[in-house]
Coordinates of C-alpha atoms in Angstrom, one line a residue:
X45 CA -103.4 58.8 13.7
X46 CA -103.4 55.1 14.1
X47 CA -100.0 54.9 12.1
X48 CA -98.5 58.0 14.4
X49 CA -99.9 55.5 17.1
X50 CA -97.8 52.4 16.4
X51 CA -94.8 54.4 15.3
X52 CA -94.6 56.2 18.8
X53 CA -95.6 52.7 20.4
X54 CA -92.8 50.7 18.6
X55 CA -89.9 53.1 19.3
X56 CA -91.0 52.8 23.3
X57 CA -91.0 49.3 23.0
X58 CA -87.5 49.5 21.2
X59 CA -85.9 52.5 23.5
X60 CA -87.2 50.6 26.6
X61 CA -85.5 47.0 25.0
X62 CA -82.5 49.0 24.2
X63 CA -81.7 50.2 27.5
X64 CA -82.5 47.0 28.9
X65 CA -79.8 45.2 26.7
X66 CA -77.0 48.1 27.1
X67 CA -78.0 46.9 31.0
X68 CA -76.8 43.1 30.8
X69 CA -75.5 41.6 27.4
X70 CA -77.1 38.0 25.5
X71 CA -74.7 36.2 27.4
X72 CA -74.9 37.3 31.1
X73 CA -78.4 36.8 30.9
X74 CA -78.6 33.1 30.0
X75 CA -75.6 32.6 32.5
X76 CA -78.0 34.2 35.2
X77 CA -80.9 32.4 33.8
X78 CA -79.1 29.0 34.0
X79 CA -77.4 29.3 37.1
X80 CA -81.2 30.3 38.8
X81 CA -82.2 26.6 37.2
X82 CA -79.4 24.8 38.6
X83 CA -80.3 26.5 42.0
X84 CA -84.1 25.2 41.5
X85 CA -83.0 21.9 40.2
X86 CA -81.0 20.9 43.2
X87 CA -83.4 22.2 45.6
X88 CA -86.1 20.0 43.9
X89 CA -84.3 17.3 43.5
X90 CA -82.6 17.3 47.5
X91 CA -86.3 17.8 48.8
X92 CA -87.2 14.4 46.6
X93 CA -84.1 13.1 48.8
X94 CA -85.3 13.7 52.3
X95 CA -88.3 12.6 51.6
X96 CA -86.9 9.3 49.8
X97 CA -84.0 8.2 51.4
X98 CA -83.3 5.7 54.3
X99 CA -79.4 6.9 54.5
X100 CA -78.5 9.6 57.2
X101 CA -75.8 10.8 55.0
X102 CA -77.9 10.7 52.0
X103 CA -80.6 12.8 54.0
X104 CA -77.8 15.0 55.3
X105 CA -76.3 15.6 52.3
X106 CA -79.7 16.4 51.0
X107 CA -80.5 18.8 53.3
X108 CA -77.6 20.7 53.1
X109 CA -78.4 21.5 49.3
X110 CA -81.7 22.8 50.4
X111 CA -79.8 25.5 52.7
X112 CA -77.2 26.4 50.5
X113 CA -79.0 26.7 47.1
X114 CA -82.0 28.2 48.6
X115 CA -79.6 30.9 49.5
X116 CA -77.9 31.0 46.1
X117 CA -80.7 31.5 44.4
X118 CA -82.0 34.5 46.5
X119 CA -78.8 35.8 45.2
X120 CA -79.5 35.0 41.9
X121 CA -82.6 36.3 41.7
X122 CA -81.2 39.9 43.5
X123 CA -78.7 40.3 40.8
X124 CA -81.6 39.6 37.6
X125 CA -84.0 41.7 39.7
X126 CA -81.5 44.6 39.6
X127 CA -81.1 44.0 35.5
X128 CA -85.2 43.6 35.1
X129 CA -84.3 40.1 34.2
X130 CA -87.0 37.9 34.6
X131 CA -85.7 34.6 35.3
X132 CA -88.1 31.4 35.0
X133 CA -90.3 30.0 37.7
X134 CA -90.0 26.3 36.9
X135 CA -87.6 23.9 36.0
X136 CA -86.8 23.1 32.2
X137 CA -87.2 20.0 30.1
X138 CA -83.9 19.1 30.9
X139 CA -84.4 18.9 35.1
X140 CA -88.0 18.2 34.6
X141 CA -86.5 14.9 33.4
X142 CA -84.4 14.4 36.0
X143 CA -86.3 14.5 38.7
X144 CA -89.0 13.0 36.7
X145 CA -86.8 10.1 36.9
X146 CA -85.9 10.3 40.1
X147 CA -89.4 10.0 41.5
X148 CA -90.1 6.5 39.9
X149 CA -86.7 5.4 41.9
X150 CA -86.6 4.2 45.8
X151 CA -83.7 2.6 47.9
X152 CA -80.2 2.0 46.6
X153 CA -81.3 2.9 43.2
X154 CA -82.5 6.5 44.3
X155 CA -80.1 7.4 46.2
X156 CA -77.6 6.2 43.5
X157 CA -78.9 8.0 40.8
X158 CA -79.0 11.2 43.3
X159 CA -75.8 11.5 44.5
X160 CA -74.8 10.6 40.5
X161 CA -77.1 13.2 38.9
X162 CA -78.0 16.1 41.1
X163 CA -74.9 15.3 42.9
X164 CA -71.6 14.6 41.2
X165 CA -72.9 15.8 37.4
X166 CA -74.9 18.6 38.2
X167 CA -72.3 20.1 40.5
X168 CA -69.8 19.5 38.1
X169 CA -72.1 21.6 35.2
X170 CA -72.6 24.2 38.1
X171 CA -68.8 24.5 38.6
X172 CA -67.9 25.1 35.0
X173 CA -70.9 27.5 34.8
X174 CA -69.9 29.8 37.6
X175 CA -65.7 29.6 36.7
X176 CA -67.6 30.8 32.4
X177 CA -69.3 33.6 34.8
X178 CA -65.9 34.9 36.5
X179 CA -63.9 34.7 33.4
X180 CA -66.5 35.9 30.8
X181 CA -69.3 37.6 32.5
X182 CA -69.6 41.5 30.9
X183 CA -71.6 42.6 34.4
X184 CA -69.7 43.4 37.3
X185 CA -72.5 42.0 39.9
X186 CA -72.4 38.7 37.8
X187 CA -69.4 38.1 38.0
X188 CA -69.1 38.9 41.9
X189 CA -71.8 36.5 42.4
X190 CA -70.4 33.8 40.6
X191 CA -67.1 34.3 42.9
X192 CA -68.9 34.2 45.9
X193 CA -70.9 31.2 44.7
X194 CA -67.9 29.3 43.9
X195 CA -66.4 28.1 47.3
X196 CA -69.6 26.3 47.8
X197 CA -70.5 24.8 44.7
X198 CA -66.7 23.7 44.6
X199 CA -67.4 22.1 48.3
X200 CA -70.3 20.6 47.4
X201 CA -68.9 18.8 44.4
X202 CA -66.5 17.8 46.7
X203 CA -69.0 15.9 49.6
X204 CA -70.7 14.7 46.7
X205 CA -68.1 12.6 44.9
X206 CA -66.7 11.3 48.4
X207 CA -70.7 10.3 49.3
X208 CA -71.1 8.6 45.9
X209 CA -68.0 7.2 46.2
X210 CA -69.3 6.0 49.5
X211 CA -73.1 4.3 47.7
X212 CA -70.9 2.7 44.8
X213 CA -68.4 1.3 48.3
X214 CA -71.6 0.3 50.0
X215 CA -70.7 2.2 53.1
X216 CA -72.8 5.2 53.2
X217 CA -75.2 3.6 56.4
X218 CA -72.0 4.3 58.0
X219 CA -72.2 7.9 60.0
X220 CA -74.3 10.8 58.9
X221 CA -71.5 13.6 58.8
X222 CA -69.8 12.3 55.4
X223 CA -71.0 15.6 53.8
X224 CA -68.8 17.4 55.5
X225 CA -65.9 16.7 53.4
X226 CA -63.1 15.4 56.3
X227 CA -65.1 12.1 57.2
X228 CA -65.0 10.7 53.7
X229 CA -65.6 7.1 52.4
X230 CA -64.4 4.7 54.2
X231 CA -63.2 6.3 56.8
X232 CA -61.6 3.6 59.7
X233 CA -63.1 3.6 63.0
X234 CA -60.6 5.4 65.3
X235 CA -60.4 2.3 67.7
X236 CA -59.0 0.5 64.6
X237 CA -56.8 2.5 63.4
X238 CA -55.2 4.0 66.8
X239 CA -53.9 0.3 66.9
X240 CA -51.4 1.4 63.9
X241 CA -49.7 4.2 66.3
X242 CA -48.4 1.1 68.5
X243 CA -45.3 -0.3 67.4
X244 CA -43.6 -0.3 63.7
X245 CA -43.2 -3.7 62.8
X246 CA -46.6 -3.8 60.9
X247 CA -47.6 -7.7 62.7
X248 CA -48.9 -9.3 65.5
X249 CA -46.1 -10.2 66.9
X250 CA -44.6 -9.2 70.4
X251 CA -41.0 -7.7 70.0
X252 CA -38.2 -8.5 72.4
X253 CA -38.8 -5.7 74.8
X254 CA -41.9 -7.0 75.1
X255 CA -41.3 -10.9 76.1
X256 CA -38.3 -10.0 78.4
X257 CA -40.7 -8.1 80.9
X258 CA -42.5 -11.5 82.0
X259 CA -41.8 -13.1 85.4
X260 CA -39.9 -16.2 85.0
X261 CA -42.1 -19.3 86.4
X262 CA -40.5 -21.2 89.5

């Protein structure tokens, strides 16, 4: 009886596994798996941000990878709930570390390694992960989510290289909207640069039209 037992238990246990592989392959489910802990990562590592930084763009920046990843990883976790794929409920060793190291950094030197790490890299990793998922993925759903997810992840890598861009410059006190992609580094204030639109001779000098409209002295 006991062996009937195990025999009926084990062919469960492998008609149940079985079905559940036939429903999303190896691959798809580590590419749902890691894009669920780049979601966490940057929402751990942002929330580090707001607390730590003293630059506006910095905590804008921040903030906006709260929104937007909190949001992609509700989709993330739709799509694995759908598959009964249980993704993870913390970080691994690998963010762990990086936000690890993060925490023991304050001023220049956090907001530095941020916008380097969970900024530039990381959304560099996340881009290549969600173009593998359009390309590659065998499940319909994951490959529609990576689609939709890639317009933002591509935007953000985008804000981030101009804001690090920005730290390296040392300009990013300047303005708090330089996540928003059109007012990158550097950017010239527009009293400065509206002087440019005012003759083409590129100096100081006044031109002739100029000199010949002053009053003669008597």
């Amino acid at each position: 009886m006991n062996n009937f037992m195990r025999v009926a238990v084990l062919s469960a246990l492998l008609g149940v596994g079985s079905a559940w592989a036939e429903g999303l392959a190896k691959a798809d489910q580590k590419m749902l798996t890691d894009l669920a802990l780049a979601n966490m990562a940057e929402i751990e590592t942002a929330k580090l941000a707001l607390q730590k930084t003293q630059s506006d763009r910095v905590k804008s920046f921040a903030q906006q990878m709260v929104d937007d990843h909190t949001k992609g990883l509700e989709e993330v976790r739709k799509v694995a709930a759908a598959r009964s794929l249980t993704l993870p409920t913390e970080l691994d060793a690998k963010h762990k570390a990086m936000a690890a190291k993060l925490e023991k950094l304050s001023g220049d030197k956090f907001d530095r390694s941020y916008m380097e790490q969970a900024g530039v890299q990381a959304h560099k990793e996340a881009h290549q992960l969600v173009s593998k998922a359009e390309s590659t993925a065998q499940d319909s759903e994951l490959k529609s989510l990576a689609t939709r997810l890639q317009p933002t992840i591509h935007q953000h890598l985008n804000n981030a290289e101009q804001l690090n861009a920005a730290i390296k410059g040392g300009s990013a006190t300047v303005g708090s909207s330089g996540t928003e992609g059109s007012s990158g580094a550097g950017t010239m204030p527009q009293t400065e640069a509206g002087g440019h639109d005012h003759g083409s001779t590129g100096g100081n000098k006044p031109d002739s039209s100029t000199r010949s409209t002053k009053p003669e002295r008597r």
